[in-house]
PDB file of C-alpha atoms in Angstrom:
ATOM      1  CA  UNK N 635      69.846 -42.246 -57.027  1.00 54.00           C
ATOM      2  CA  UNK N 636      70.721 -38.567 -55.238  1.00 56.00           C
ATOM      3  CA  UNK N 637      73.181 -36.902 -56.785  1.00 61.00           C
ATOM      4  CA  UNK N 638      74.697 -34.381 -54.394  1.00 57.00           C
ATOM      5  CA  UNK N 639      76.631 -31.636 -55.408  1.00 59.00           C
ATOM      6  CA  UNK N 640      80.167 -32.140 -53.684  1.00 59.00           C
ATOM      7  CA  UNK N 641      81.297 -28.458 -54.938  1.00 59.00           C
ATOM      8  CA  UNK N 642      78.710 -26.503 -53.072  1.00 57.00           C
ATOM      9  CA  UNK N 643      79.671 -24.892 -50.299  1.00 63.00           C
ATOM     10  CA  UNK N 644      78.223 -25.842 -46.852  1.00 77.00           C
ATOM     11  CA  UNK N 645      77.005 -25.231 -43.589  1.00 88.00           C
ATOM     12  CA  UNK N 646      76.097 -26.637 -40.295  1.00 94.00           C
ATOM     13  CA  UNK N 647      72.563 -27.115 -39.463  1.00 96.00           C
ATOM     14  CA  UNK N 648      70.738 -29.173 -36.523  1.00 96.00           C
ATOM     15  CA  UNK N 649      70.102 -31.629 -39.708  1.00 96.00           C
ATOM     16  CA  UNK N 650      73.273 -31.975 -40.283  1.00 96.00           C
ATOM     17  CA  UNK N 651      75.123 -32.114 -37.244  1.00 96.00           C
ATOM     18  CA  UNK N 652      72.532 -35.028 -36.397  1.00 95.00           C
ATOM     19  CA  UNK N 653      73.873 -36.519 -39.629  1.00 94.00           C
ATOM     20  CA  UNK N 654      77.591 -35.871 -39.187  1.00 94.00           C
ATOM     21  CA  UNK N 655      77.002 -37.425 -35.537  1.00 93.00           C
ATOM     22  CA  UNK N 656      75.904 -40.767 -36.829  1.00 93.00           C
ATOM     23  CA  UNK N 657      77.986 -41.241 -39.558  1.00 92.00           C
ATOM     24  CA  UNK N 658      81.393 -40.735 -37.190  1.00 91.00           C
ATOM     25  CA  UNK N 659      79.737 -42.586 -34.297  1.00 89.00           C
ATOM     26  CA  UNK N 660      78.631 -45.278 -36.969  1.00 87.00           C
ATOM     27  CA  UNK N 661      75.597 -45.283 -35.044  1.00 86.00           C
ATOM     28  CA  UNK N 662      71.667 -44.083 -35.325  1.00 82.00           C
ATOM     29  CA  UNK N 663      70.067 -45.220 -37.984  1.00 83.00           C
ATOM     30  CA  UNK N 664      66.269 -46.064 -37.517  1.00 79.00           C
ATOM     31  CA  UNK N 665      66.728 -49.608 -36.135  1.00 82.00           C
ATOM     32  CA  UNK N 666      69.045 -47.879 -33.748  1.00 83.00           C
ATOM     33  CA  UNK N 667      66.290 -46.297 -31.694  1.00 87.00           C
ATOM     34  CA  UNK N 668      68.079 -46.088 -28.438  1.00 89.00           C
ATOM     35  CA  UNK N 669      71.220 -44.161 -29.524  1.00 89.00           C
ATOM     36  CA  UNK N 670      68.850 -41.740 -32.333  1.00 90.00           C
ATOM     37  CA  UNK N 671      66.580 -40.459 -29.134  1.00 91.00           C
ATOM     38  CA  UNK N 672      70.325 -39.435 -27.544  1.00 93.00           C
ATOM     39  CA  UNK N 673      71.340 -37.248 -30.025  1.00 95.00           C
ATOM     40  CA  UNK N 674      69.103 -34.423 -29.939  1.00 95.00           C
ATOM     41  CA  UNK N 675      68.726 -34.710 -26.377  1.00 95.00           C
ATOM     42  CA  UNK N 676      72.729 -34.566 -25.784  1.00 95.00           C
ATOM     43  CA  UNK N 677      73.334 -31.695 -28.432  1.00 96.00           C
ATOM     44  CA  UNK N 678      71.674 -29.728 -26.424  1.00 96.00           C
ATOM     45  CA  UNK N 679      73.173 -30.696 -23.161  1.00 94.00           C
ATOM     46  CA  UNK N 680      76.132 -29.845 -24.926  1.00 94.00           C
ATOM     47  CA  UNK N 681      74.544 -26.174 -25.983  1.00 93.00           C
ATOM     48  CA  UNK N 682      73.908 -25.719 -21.979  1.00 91.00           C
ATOM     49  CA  UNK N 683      77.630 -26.945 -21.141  1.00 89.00           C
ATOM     50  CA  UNK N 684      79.363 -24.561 -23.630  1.00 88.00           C
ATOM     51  CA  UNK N 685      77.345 -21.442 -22.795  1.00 85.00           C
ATOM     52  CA  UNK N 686      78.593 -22.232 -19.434  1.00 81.00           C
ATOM     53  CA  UNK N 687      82.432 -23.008 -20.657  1.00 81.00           C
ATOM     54  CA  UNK N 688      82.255 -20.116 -23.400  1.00 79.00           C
ATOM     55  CA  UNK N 689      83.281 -16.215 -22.490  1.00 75.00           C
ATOM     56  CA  UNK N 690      82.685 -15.437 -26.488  1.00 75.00           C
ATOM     57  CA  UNK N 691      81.253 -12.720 -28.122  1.00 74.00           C
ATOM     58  CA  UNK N 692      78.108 -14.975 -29.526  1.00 77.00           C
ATOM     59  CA  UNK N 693      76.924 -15.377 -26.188  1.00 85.00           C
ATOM     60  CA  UNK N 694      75.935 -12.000 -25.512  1.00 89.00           C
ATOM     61  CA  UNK N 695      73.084 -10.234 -25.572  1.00 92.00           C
ATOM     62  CA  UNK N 696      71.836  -6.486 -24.848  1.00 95.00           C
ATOM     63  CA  UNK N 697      68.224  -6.263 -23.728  1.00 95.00           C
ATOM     64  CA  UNK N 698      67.317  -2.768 -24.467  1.00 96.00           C
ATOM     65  CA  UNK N 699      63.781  -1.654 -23.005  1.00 94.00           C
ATOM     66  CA  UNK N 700      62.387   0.483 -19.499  1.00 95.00           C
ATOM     67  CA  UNK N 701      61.820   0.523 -16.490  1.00 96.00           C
ATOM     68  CA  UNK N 702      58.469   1.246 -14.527  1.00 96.00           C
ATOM     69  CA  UNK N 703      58.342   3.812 -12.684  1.00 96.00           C
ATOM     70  CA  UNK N 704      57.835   2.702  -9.060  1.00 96.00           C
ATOM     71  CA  UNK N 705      58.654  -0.937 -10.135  1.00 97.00           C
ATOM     72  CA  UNK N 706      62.043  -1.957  -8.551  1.00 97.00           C
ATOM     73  CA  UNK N 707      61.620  -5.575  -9.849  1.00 97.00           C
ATOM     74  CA  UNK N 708      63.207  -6.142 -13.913  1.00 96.00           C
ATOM     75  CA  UNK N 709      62.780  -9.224 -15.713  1.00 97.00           C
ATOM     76  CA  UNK N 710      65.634 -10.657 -17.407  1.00 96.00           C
ATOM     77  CA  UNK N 711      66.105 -12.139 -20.902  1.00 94.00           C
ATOM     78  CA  UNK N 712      65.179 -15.862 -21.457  1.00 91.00           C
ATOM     79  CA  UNK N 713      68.457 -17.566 -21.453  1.00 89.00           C
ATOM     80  CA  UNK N 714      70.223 -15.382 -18.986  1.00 92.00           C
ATOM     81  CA  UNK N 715      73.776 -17.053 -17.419  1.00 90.00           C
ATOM     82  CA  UNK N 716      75.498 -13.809 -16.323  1.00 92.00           C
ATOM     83  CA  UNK N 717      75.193  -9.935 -16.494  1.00 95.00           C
ATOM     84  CA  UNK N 718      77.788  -8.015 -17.883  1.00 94.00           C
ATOM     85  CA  UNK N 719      76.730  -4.904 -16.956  1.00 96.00           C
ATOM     86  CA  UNK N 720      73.452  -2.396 -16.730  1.00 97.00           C
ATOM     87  CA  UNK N 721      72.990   1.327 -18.090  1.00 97.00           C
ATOM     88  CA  UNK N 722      70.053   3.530 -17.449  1.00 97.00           C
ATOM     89  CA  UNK N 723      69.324   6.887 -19.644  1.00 95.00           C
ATOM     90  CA  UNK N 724      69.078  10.194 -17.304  1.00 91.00           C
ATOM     91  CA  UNK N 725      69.138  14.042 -18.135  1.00 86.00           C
ATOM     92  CA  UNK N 726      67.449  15.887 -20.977  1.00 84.00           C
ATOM     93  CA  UNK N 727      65.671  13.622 -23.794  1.00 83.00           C
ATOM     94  CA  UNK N 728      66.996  10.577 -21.421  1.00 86.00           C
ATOM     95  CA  UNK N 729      70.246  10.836 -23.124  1.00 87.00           C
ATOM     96  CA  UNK N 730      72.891  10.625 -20.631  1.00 91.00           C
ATOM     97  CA  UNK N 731      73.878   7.175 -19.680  1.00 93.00           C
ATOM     98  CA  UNK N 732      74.398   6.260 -15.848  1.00 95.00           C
ATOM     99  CA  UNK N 733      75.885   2.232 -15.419  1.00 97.00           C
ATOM    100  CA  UNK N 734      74.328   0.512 -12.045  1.00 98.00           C
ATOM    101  CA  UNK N 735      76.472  -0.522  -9.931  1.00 97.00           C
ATOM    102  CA  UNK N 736      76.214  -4.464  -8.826  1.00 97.00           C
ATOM    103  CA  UNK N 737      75.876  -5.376  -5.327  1.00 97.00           C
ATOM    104  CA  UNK N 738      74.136  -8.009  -3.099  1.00 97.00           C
ATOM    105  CA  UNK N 739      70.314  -8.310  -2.838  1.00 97.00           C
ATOM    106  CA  UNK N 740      70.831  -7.697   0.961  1.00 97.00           C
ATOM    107  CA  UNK N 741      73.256  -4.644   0.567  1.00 97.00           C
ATOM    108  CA  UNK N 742      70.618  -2.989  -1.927  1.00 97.00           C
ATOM    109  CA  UNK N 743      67.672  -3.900   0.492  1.00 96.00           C
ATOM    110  CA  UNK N 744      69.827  -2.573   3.252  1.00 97.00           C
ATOM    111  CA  UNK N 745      70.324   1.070   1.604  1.00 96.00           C
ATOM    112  CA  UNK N 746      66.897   1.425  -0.163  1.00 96.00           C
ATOM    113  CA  UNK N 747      64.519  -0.878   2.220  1.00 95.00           C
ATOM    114  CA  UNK N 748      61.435   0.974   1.261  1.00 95.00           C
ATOM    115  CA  UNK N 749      60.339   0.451  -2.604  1.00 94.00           C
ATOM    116  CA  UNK N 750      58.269   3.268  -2.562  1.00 94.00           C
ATOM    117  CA  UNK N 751      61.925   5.458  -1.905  1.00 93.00           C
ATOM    118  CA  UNK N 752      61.743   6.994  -6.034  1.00 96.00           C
ATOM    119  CA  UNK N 753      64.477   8.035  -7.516  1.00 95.00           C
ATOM    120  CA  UNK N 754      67.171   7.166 -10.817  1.00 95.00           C
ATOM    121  CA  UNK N 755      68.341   4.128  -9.437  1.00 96.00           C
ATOM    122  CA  UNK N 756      71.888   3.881  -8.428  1.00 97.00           C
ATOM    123  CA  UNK N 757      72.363  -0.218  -7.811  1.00 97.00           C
ATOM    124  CA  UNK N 758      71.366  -3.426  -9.168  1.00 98.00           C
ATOM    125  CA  UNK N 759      71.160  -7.431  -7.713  1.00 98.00           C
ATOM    126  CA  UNK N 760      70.035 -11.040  -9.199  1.00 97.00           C
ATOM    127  CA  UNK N 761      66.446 -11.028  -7.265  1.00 97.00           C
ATOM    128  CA  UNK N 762      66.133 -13.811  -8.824  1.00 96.00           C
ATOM    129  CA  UNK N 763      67.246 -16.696 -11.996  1.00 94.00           C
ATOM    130  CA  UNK N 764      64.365 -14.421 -13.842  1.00 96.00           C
ATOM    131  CA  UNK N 765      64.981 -10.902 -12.656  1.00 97.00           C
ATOM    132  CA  UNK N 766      67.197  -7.988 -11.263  1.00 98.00           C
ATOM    133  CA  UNK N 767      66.264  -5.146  -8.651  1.00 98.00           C
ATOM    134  CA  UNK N 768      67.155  -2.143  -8.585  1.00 97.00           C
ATOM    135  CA  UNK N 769      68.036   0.789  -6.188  1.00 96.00           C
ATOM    136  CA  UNK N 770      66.200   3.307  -5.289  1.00 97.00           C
ATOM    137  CA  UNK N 771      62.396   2.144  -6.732  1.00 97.00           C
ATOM    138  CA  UNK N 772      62.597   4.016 -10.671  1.00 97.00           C
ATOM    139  CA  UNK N 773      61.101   7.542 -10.361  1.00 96.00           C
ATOM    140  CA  UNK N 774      60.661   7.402 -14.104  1.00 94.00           C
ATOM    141  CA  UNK N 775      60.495   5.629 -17.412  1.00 95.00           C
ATOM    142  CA  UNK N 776      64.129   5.222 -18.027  1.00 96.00           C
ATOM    143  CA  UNK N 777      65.472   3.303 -20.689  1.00 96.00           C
ATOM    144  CA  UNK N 778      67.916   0.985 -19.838  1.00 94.00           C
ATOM    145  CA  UNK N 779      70.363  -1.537 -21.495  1.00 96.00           C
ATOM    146  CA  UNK N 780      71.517  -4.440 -20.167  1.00 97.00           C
ATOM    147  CA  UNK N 781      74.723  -6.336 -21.536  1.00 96.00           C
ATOM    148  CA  UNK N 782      74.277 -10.344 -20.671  1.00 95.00           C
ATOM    149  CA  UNK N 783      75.980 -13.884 -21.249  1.00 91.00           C
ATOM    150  CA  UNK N 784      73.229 -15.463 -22.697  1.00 90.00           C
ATOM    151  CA  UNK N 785      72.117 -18.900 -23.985  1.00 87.00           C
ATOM    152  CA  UNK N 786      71.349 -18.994 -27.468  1.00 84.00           C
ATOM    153  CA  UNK N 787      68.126 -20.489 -28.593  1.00 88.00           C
ATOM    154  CA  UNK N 788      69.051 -24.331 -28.287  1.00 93.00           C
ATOM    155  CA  UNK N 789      69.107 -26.471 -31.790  1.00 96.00           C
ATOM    156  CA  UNK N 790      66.425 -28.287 -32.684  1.00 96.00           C
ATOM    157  CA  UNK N 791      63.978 -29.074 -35.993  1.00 95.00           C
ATOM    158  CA  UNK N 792      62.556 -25.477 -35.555  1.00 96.00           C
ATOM    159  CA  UNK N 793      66.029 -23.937 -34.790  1.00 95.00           C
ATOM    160  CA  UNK N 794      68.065 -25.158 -37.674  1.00 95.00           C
ATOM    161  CA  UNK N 795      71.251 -22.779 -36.603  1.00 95.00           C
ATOM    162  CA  UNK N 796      72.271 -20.492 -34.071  1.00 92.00           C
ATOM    163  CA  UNK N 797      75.492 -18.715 -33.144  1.00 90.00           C
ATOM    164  CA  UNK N 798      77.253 -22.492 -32.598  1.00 92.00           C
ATOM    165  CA  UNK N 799      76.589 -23.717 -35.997  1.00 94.00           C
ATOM    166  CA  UNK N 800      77.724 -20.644 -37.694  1.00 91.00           C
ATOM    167  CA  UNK N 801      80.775 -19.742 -36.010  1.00 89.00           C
ATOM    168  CA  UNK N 802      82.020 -22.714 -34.168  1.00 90.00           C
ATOM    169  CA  UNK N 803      80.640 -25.935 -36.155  1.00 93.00           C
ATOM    170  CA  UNK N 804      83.869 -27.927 -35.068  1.00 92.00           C
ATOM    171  CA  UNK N 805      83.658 -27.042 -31.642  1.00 92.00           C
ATOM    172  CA  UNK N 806      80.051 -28.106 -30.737  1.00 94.00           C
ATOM    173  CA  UNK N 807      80.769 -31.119 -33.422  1.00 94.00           C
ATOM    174  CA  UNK N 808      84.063 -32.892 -31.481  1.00 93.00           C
ATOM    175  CA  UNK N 809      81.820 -31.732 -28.080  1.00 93.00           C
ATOM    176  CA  UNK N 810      78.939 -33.441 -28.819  1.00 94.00           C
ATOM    177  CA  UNK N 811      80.777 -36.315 -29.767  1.00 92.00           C
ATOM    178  CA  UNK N 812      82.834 -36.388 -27.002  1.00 91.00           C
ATOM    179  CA  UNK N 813      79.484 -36.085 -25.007  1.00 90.00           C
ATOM    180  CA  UNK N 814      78.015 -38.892 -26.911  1.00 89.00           C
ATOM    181  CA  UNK N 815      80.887 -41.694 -26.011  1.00 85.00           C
ATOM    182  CA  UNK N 816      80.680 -42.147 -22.306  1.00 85.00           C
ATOM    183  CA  UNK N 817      76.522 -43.167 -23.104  1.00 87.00           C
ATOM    184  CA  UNK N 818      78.094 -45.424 -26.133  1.00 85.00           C
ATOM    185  CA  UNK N 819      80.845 -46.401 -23.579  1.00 83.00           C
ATOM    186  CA  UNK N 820      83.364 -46.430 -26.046  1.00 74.00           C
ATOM    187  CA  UNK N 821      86.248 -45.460 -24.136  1.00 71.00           C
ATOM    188  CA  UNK N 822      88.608 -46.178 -26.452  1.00 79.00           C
ATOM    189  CA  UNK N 823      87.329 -42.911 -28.514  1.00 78.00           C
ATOM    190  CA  UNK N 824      87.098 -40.657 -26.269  1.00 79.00           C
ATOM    191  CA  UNK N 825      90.587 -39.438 -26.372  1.00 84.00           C
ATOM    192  CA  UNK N 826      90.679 -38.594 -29.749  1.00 86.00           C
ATOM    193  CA  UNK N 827      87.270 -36.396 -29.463  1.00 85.00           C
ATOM    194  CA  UNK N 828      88.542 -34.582 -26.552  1.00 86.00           C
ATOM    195  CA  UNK N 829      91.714 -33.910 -28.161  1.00 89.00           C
ATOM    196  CA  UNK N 830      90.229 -32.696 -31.169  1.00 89.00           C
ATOM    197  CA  UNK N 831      88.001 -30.295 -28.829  1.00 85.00           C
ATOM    198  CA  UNK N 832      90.677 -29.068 -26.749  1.00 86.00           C
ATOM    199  CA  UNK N 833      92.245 -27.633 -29.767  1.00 88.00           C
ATOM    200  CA  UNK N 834      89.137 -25.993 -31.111  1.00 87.00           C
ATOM    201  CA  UNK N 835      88.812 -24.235 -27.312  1.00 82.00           C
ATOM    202  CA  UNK N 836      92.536 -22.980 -27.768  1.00 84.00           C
ATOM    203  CA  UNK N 837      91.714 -21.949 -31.235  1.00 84.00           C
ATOM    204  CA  UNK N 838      88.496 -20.217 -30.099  1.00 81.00           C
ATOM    205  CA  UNK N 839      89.787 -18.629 -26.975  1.00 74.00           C
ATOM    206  CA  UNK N 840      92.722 -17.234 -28.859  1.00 77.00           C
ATOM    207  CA  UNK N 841      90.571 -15.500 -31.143  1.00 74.00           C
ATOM    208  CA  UNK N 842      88.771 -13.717 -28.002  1.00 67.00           C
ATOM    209  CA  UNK N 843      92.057 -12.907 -26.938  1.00 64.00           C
ATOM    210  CA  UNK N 844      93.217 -11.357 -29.646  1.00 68.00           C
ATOM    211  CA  UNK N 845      89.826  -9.469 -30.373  1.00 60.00           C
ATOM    212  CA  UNK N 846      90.627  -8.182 -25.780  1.00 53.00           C
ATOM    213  CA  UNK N 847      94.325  -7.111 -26.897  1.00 55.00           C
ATOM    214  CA  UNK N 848      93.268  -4.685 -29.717  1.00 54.00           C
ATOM    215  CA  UNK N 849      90.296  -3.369 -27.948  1.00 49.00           C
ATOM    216  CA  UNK N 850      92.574  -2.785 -24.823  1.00 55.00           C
ATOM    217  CA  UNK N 851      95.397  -1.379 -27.320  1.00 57.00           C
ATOM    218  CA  UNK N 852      93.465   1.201 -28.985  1.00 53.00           C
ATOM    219  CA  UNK N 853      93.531   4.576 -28.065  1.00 52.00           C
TER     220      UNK N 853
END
């Protein structure tokens, strides 16, 4: 017999959450094939549908790197949802930081229509879901940063815990199960699940709130 140590503290792991999953649900074990291949598959639908949802700190992410000189094209981090905002380093010993403006691709390609026009660029656009351009074509090296809502690297048996399972266990917990009910069609739990993660969204946006009040306080 396992004896398990009930004084230990614990955390939240893709392990675990599976396990907490089917032992609410009552459902999953091996003979339960149908509902066990669901699990994994809508944690992380639930993963994509709070990055979404979420305006958190643990969703962002600053790529720090270069730019090519004559290159106007920059590729952007795996994950990307959303950019926050985008410095370049000008001046002596690239020091000086200059922030990019956003605009449309067609208002950068209308103002700097020739990509061989070098300079320290002064705009940036979504060229694509995979990359940014920027305006004028890089005359330079610069280093850049770029501040991003990002998708954390999804749960899985390689990817025991990410930003979710450490910060917010309850939240993706009553989500997932509230994801899990309409394929169970067990209506008559939904309620409770949604209620449950309704609070923790209060409770978590409250936080974020509180963290924008002092920032925006501070002198």
């Amino acid at each position: 017999m396992t004896t398990v140590d009930t004084t230990a503290p614990t955390a939240m792991t893709f392990n675990s959450l599976v396990q907490d999953i089917k032992d609410y649900l009552e459902r999953g074990s091996v003979t339960d094939e149908r509902v066990l291949r669901q699990i994994p598959r809508i944690i992380n639908r639930t993963e994509r549908s709070l990055a979404d949802r979420l305006k958190i700190q643990g969703y962002q992410y600053v790529l720090t790197s270069a730019t090519t000189a004559g290159q106007p094209v920059i590729a952007k981090p795996d994950g990307w949802r959303n950019t926050v905002s985008i410095n370049i380093g000008t001046g002596a010993g690239s020091n000086t930081r200059k922030t990019l403006r956003a605009r449309s691709y067609e208002y950068l390609r209308s103002v700097y229509p020739n990509d061989t026009q070098l300079g320290a660029p002064v705009f940036y656009a979504d060229y694509d879901q995979q990359h940014w351009i920027i305006g004028p074509s890089p005359a330079a090296n610069y280093p850049f940063e770029a501040l991003v809502w990002r998708l954390p690297d999804l749960l899985g048996q390689t990817n025991q815990q990410n930003y979710l399972t450490q910060y917010v266990p309850n939240l993706l917990l009553w989500s997932v199960l509230t994801g899990m009910e309409p394929f169970l069609r067990n209506d008559s739990r939904m309620p409770l699940w949604k209620a449950l993660c309704d609070d923790e969204f209060k409770a978590v946006n409250a936080q974020e709130d509180r963290k924008s009040t002092r920032l925006n306080s501070s002198h």
